[in-house]
């Protein structure tokens, strides 16, 4: 490692001076000058892959953010669904803003406690990659930064002393929590990422600044974390790679989102977007570490006014997985993390202004935790194959070619060659025009231990369908038997006793061949049709079998102990390879919607599985000596059918009802009493700061009205501007800022002056409004009431501009008279009650904003609604204003055995309803923000645990009518998804404190 002494001394002197105001001891620089040594020997690596406890492993990981699923008892459910894919790891961010809402006040309790997540990962058999930031991006408010960082003058993500000091408490506390969960302490955390996408900065900011990254690393080490550091450059630029000097990490990684985020055109794959140079770039940048993709595209975010996540799922669909993921395997990736694998929900204002409540992301696992997207099944085929192929980890990626391995230039093949002729090689086949929809015929030339073979040997050609890709193997080890080659994809293979089972699959009606070393072995058909043929080679003791995939399937027995399943792809989707708990033994299950786990006890095979329909379950390669089959704790009768043990699982959808929301006894209260003559704002915060600590936008007004200057960082903001009229006022100019998609309204006394209805492109609004009609009398008192929707603070992706500090609320104003003078205005403001001293510790610092109903806590269950007026949100209000509606309902769902997704579905018809904004509160948790004129979201899933599936529930809706004529919600339903008979663990209700009168509420 390079350690230029002059550089170290210079940086040491600089930082010693900078940190004299407080910061890390300057000894951290001297620590870097010492030879870097591993602090542990459990997690190690070479140029090929990671080792854990001496075992070479492939890290196949997906991104999950526990803070986006505030029901800790559901963590295991999601992690088991990831494990069932064939994954062995999950990466997670930590959202600083949720844990330190006030400087020095760190709280990681309740739904913010990470220990249940760590425990669930341990139980599921999942490793973890920790990504605590302090900056995370992640499409969250402020990129994870708490709002009070707007008052830090130093440039964020640099060595500015006030910024570094601000991070110390959080990094020490979260670092300690992660340290306790390291694999060295018996936990699941194997890697940690300092900072996030530290990739680009403005030209006037020193970048890359190794001293900054070294500071973050030292914070983590000081907290006791000793597992290796991994990075995620936003693109493959080599920042902080091993050997780059100060700030270098142990393992270099980068991100990749090759299709971008154009959910509007989900079928468009632009020319040139398939990465084909990443392997060679890796060899230049970090040849001594495993090739690592720390974020690769698993879906897409979607902005306000977007197209919805089903289109994002279509953009990054099963075809994308086949072409792009297999292309990554061809580059030799062995630490592979997909962003996201489960997106979850931006509940409680935690998202950034570029996204709405759902963070489904078009992921493999949907927001409601269902796994019905085809991309889940496709990914299971791929991950299971790789985990069944240890030779992949040391195979050497080669250069792609249109001629060396294929006879058709429209086909490109990239080899991953074994180190010797006895080792497996892998050949990734795709269209040269990666986005091609054509059906292409071709032949391949495969180097094998028996020489160069032109394949197929028994037919004219193979077929590659549009937007498909295949991985052919040669000299592939199948439990001790050599598969000389296969033109069809391998799903996996297992061995039980003397029996070996191999599963190959292909597209329906596709012709394929495989050759296997099987001296003097007869081939017999166990099941299926006659769409195959066998040719033997006496000289090489190899059998060649050609076959055509079809839904009927085909099972061949080769010799006495090898069984080959030849499946079409859609049939293969239904198969699972499952490890028996406490062993390395695996077997195959066909039929369930999901297989969570298997165990053996007293000769009984216990399977935990989920079913969304009746099914015949096939157990293939079952362990010897099993006397009973128990599925979900129910003993199940079995029969022998060929090679398999079969069982019939018959389910009938449970009988249950969900309440009709329109028929509930809705109660109403005015949530904008601020426009009434007698409203008392004496307890409000005075906007009296004549300067701002926020350097992002210099003040243009006599005092700051930036909300974060006064501790209000989230949700709706309300301002009251008092003035003494001269009688000459003619216009009011106002500049407000709330982030993309925001809305605002201005009242003069009790009359609406104007509303900005918002759109996806504008984060601010400036307007000049004629107020001559008000007819002011000299000496009279008046009030402007301004409501501004804070959509979340901006992220801080680029270093230098400090976009996170873009202020919220009123930026500037002017009350102009006909005498060319300005009438002074005295402003007061409010956001959530208490601001940084937030009251609701269970739901955290971001869950509620500054509406009257929120400040009073009326969004919480048990609110005193008996005295309110009976009125429904479907009737709405006839004037501009803000209403709050509440109702209660009971549920009695069979949730101990059935997983039943529920969602609140709003009908959106702005033409009939008026333009409005709405917030949905469920048992006090904000689980929906609806923008009628911007969209797109109208359906809001709410998980069990927030909803009480067997008891009383409280729902609150704020309705902000932006225009004359008022607004209403056209229709509202509680809808249920397909019930799944489930083996998940029981869901526990989260702590949802009820209403009590709030002292000091106004």
XYZ file of N, CA, C and O in Angstrom, residues 166-272:
428
model
N -20.910 16.908 13.832
C -22.334 16.575 13.846
C -22.573 15.082 13.638
O -23.582 14.537 14.108
N -21.653 14.413 12.946
C -21.839 12.983 12.678
C -21.374 12.092 13.818
O -21.716 10.909 13.861
N -20.571 12.625 14.723
C -19.868 11.779 15.696
C -20.808 10.957 16.565
O -20.595 9.758 16.762
N -21.819 11.608 17.130
C -22.696 10.885 18.056
C -23.423 9.745 17.350
O -23.459 8.603 17.843
N -23.986 10.056 16.185
C -24.700 9.015 15.435
C -23.775 7.866 15.065
O -24.108 6.691 15.267
N -22.610 8.175 14.522
C -21.724 7.111 14.077
C -21.214 6.269 15.239
O -21.018 5.047 15.103
N -20.999 6.883 16.372
C -20.570 6.110 17.539
C -21.672 5.168 18.006
O -21.430 3.990 18.306
N -22.903 5.678 18.033
C -24.022 4.870 18.537
C -24.388 3.773 17.542
O -24.531 2.599 17.919
N -24.552 4.132 16.270
C -24.951 3.101 15.305
C -23.801 2.138 15.063
O -24.002 0.928 14.860
N -22.575 2.649 15.109
C -21.430 1.763 14.974
C -21.375 0.729 16.077
O -21.063 -0.450 15.828
N -21.687 1.145 17.292
C -21.706 0.195 18.400
C -22.778 -0.869 18.234
O -22.563 -2.051 18.553
N -23.935 -0.465 17.731
C -25.022 -1.424 17.500
C -24.602 -2.446 16.440
O -24.836 -3.655 16.588
N -23.977 -1.964 15.373
C -23.525 -2.870 14.314
C -22.390 -3.757 14.817
O -22.325 -4.951 14.500
N -21.494 -3.181 15.615
C -20.370 -3.971 16.142
C -20.866 -5.178 16.920
O -20.309 -6.283 16.805
N -21.891 -4.991 17.710
C -22.432 -6.108 18.496
C -22.984 -7.211 17.606
O -23.069 -8.368 18.030
N -23.368 -6.858 16.364
C -23.998 -7.829 15.464
C -23.025 -8.390 14.435
O -23.449 -9.096 13.522
N -21.740 -8.095 14.580
C -20.754 -8.640 13.636
C -20.651 -10.157 13.756
O -20.897 -10.740 14.812
N -20.209 -10.779 12.685
C -19.991 -12.218 12.706
C -18.927 -12.589 13.730
O -18.960 -13.685 14.305
N -18.023 -11.681 14.014
C -16.994 -11.946 15.028
C -17.589 -12.015 16.429
O -16.951 -12.533 17.345
N -18.775 -11.486 16.594
C -19.497 -11.575 17.864
C -20.683 -12.525 17.779
O -21.609 -12.450 18.593
N -20.667 -13.379 16.755
C -21.747 -14.344 16.598
C -22.946 -13.828 15.849
O -23.983 -14.502 15.791
N -22.835 -12.642 15.255
C -23.960 -12.053 14.537
C -23.858 -12.264 13.042
O -22.964 -12.952 12.539
N -24.744 -11.633 12.266
C -24.792 -11.858 10.814
C -24.024 -10.853 9.965
O -23.914 -11.038 8.754
N -23.501 -9.757 10.545
C -22.876 -8.704 9.742
C -21.473 -9.129 9.332
O -20.618 -9.397 10.183
N -21.224 -9.170 8.010
C -19.924 -9.624 7.505
C -19.135 -8.518 6.813
O -17.925 -8.635 6.647
N -19.801 -7.448 6.375
C -19.141 -6.340 5.694
C -19.797 -5.043 6.131
O -20.975 -5.030 6.518
N -19.056 -3.954 6.034
C -19.636 -2.644 6.336
C -19.164 -1.644 5.294
O -18.013 -1.684 4.844
N -20.071 -0.786 4.895
C -19.774 0.226 3.878
C -19.714 1.605 4.525
O -20.717 2.087 5.060
N -18.558 2.278 4.490
C -18.508 3.658 4.978
C -18.979 4.615 3.893
O -18.640 4.461 2.724
N -19.770 5.605 4.302
C -20.308 6.588 3.356
C -21.128 5.886 2.277
O -21.549 4.738 2.462
N -21.408 6.564 1.194
C -22.260 5.983 0.156
C -22.075 6.730 -1.149
O -22.179 7.966 -1.180
N -21.784 5.987 -2.210
C -21.656 6.577 -3.541
C -20.814 7.857 -3.499
O -21.209 8.915 -3.995
N -19.647 7.723 -2.892
C -18.700 8.845 -2.796
C -17.978 8.941 -4.135
O -16.890 8.423 -4.323
N -18.618 9.651 -5.076
C -18.217 9.524 -6.480
C -17.991 10.850 -7.178
O -17.171 10.920 -8.095
N -18.689 11.908 -6.800
C -18.554 13.142 -7.564
C -18.776 14.379 -6.724
O -19.477 14.345 -5.708
N -18.149 15.489 -7.145
C -18.270 16.742 -6.414
C -18.096 17.903 -7.382
O -17.595 17.744 -8.502
N -18.518 19.079 -6.914
C -18.262 20.287 -7.687
C -16.760 20.541 -7.781
O -15.981 20.088 -6.928
N -16.367 21.306 -8.779
C -14.942 21.496 -9.046
C -14.227 22.253 -7.932
O -13.008 22.178 -7.824
N -14.954 22.988 -7.096
C -14.299 23.772 -6.062
C -14.196 23.016 -4.728
O -13.718 23.562 -3.745
N -14.663 21.778 -4.692
C -14.568 20.967 -3.484
C -13.459 19.943 -3.671
O -13.440 19.223 -4.677
N -12.486 19.851 -2.754
C -11.446 18.822 -2.884
C -12.074 17.438 -2.977
O -12.848 17.041 -2.093
N -11.759 16.733 -4.053
C -12.379 15.418 -4.267
C -11.516 14.593 -5.205
O -10.983 15.120 -6.180
N -11.404 13.289 -4.932
C -11.821 12.616 -3.699
C -10.895 12.991 -2.553
O -9.691 13.132 -2.754
N -11.459 13.148 -1.394
C -10.692 13.549 -0.217
C -10.530 12.331 0.685
O -11.447 11.952 1.414
N -9.378 11.699 0.595
C -9.132 10.498 1.378
C -9.237 10.733 2.861
O -9.621 9.827 3.621
N -8.914 11.942 3.312
C -8.996 12.211 4.753
C -10.437 12.159 5.240
O -10.699 11.769 6.383
N -11.383 12.562 4.384
C -12.793 12.467 4.787
C -13.215 11.007 4.930
O -13.810 10.606 5.944
N -12.906 10.191 3.915
C -13.274 8.776 4.008
C -12.551 8.105 5.174
O -13.131 7.258 5.880
N -11.313 8.496 5.418
C -10.572 7.914 6.542
C -11.233 8.266 7.870
O -11.270 7.453 8.798
N -11.768 9.465 7.951
C -12.467 9.886 9.170
C -13.680 8.991 9.430
O -13.898 8.527 10.549
N -14.475 8.752 8.388
C -15.657 7.908 8.547
C -15.248 6.487 8.924
O -15.843 5.855 9.806
N -14.223 5.980 8.263
C -13.739 4.634 8.603
C -13.300 4.563 10.061
O -13.588 3.587 10.766
N -12.597 5.604 10.514
C -12.115 5.575 11.895
C -13.270 5.656 12.891
O -13.218 5.034 13.962
N -14.305 6.430 12.561
C -15.498 6.420 13.421
C -16.025 4.997 13.593
O -16.396 4.577 14.692
N -16.067 4.265 12.482
C -16.599 2.899 12.513
C -15.677 1.987 13.306
O -16.137 1.175 14.133
N -14.379 2.106 13.090
C -13.444 1.280 13.851
C -13.482 1.633 15.340
O -13.428 0.755 16.208
N -13.578 2.921 15.656
C -13.641 3.333 17.057
C -14.872 2.766 17.755
O -14.874 2.572 18.975
N -15.918 2.512 16.990
C -17.147 1.941 17.573
C -17.030 0.433 17.774
O -17.953 -0.180 18.324
N -15.940 -0.159 17.299
C -15.728 -1.582 17.528
C -15.990 -2.473 16.340
O -15.953 -3.703 16.471
N -16.260 -1.889 15.168
C -16.513 -2.707 13.980
C -15.172 -3.114 13.372
O -14.328 -2.261 13.086
N -14.993 -4.415 13.147
C -13.714 -4.902 12.629
C -13.856 -5.723 11.353
O -12.855 -6.163 10.795
N -15.087 -5.936 10.877
C -15.243 -6.659 9.613
C -14.754 -5.764 8.476
O -14.604 -4.550 8.638
N -14.500 -6.328 7.294
C -13.914 -5.531 6.198
C -14.822 -4.410 5.710
O -16.052 -4.494 5.754
N -14.151 -3.370 5.203
C -14.843 -2.262 4.555
C -15.051 -2.590 3.076
O -14.140 -3.067 2.392
N -16.254 -2.281 2.577
C -16.545 -2.368 1.148
C -17.107 -1.019 0.712
O -17.742 -0.320 1.500
N -16.856 -0.631 -0.521
C -17.348 0.663 -1.016
C -18.388 0.448 -2.096
O -18.541 -0.654 -2.628
N -19.100 1.542 -2.417
C -19.997 1.498 -3.583
C -19.889 2.795 -4.374
O -20.700 3.692 -4.276
N -18.851 2.884 -5.174
C -18.740 3.965 -6.141
C -20.022 3.977 -6.984
O -20.493 2.919 -7.416
N -20.576 5.149 -7.224
C -21.814 5.207 -8.006
C -21.611 4.714 -9.431
O -22.548 4.246 -10.072
N -20.398 4.801 -9.924
C -20.022 4.205 -11.207
C -18.574 3.746 -11.066
O -17.884 4.107 -10.116
N -18.121 2.956 -12.010
C -16.818 2.306 -11.867
C -15.686 3.286 -12.142
O -15.073 3.277 -13.209
N -15.389 4.132 -11.145
C -14.335 5.128 -11.301
C -13.127 4.861 -10.413
O -12.137 5.598 -10.487
N -13.203 3.862 -9.542
C -12.042 3.472 -8.759
C -11.794 4.283 -7.516
O -10.729 4.147 -6.890
N -12.735 5.116 -7.098
C -12.526 5.917 -5.894
C -12.360 5.031 -4.662
O -13.155 4.131 -4.418
N -11.327 5.319 -3.886
C -11.067 4.651 -2.605
C -10.807 3.161 -2.743
O -10.965 2.400 -1.788
N -10.396 2.744 -3.934
C -10.063 1.333 -4.121
C -8.777 1.001 -3.377
O -7.960 1.896 -3.094
N -8.574 -0.260 -3.028
C -7.318 -0.644 -2.382
C -6.123 -0.181 -3.211
O -6.095 -0.324 -4.434
N -5.147 0.409 -2.507
C -3.961 0.906 -3.180
C -4.028 2.359 -3.571
O -3.035 2.918 -4.052
N -5.167 3.030 -3.349
C -5.275 4.442 -3.727
C -4.802 5.373 -2.630
O -4.746 6.582 -2.836
N -4.492 4.822 -1.445
C -3.963 5.670 -0.386
C -4.986 5.965 0.682
O -5.863 5.163 0.987
N -4.858 7.125 1.269
C -5.685 7.513 2.394
C -7.169 7.363 2.053
O -7.632 7.842 1.022
N -7.894 6.690 2.909
C -9.318 6.486 2.692
C -9.658 5.233 1.915
O -10.840 4.955 1.668
N -8.671 4.457 1.535
C -8.947 3.258 0.754
C -9.723 2.239 1.581
O -9.580 2.147 2.803
N -10.566 1.479 0.910
C -11.346 0.430 1.565
C -10.658 -0.913 1.331
O -9.669 -1.019 0.612
N -11.195 -1.949 1.971
C -10.639 -3.288 1.791
C -11.059 -3.892 0.458
O -10.254 -4.505 -0.250
N -12.343 -3.739 0.121
C -12.895 -4.330 -1.092
C -13.613 -3.232 -1.861
O -14.519 -2.582 -1.329
N -13.197 -3.034 -3.094
C -13.816 -2.000 -3.921
C -15.058 -2.552 -4.615
O -15.066 -3.675 -5.126
N -16.117 -1.757 -4.626
C -17.320 -2.113 -5.358
C -17.927 -0.890 -6.006
O -17.604 0.248 -5.657
N -18.801 -1.117 -6.951
C -19.490 0.004 -7.592
C -20.930 -0.381 -7.882
O -21.358 -1.518 -7.662
N -21.700 0.582 -8.361
C -23.119 0.415 -8.646
C -23.349 0.339 -10.152
O -22.459 0.655 -10.949
N -24.573 -0.028 -10.515
C -24.942 -0.020 -11.923
C -26.450 -0.029 -12.105
O -27.135 -0.907 -11.572
N -26.956 0.948 -12.849
C -28.378 1.050 -13.175
C -28.492 1.270 -14.689
O -28.807 2.368 -15.150
N -28.232 0.243 -15.483
C -28.047 0.446 -16.923
C -29.280 0.894 -17.680
O -29.158 1.514 -18.730
N -30.492 0.584 -17.177
C -31.686 1.052 -17.884
C -32.216 2.359 -17.313
O -33.229 2.877 -17.784
N -31.546 2.890 -16.290
C -32.037 4.128 -15.716
C -33.393 3.941 -15.065
O -33.719 2.865 -14.561
N -34.213 4.983 -15.120
C -35.445 4.987 -14.329
C -36.638 5.456 -15.159
O -37.519 6.148 -14.662
N -36.662 5.031 -16.415
C -37.695 5.485 -17.347
C -38.859 4.496 -17.346
O -39.055 3.741 -18.298
N -39.636 4.532 -16.266
C -40.781 3.617 -16.169
C -41.877 3.967 -17.167
O -42.793 3.161 -17.384
N -41.801 5.139 -17.779
C -42.793 5.517 -18.790
C -42.668 4.657 -20.037
O -43.636 4.512 -20.788
N -41.479 4.094 -20.278
C -41.242 3.303 -21.492
C -40.618 1.968 -21.097
O -39.426 1.732 -21.336
N -41.400 1.109 -20.496
C -40.826 -0.103 -19.905
C -40.287 -1.112 -20.901
O -39.555 -2.022 -20.509
N -40.627 -0.976 -22.170
C -40.127 -1.940 -23.157
C -38.906 -1.427 -23.920
O -38.363 -2.139 -24.762
N -38.485 -0.198 -23.620
C -37.384 0.407 -24.363
C -36.067 0.089 -23.663
O -35.854 0.462 -22.513
N -35.186 -0.595 -24.388
C -33.820 -0.842 -23.936
C -32.897 -0.056 -24.870
O -32.630 -0.490 -25.985
N -32.391 1.081 -24.450
C -31.605 1.932 -25.353
C -30.329 1.245 -25.840
O -29.729 0.428 -25.131
N -29.912 1.614 -27.021
C -28.681 1.067 -27.589
C -27.492 1.414 -26.698
O -27.369 2.532 -26.201
N -26.632 0.440 -26.503
C -25.383 0.692 -25.793
C -25.461 0.669 -24.290
O -24.482 0.999 -23.618
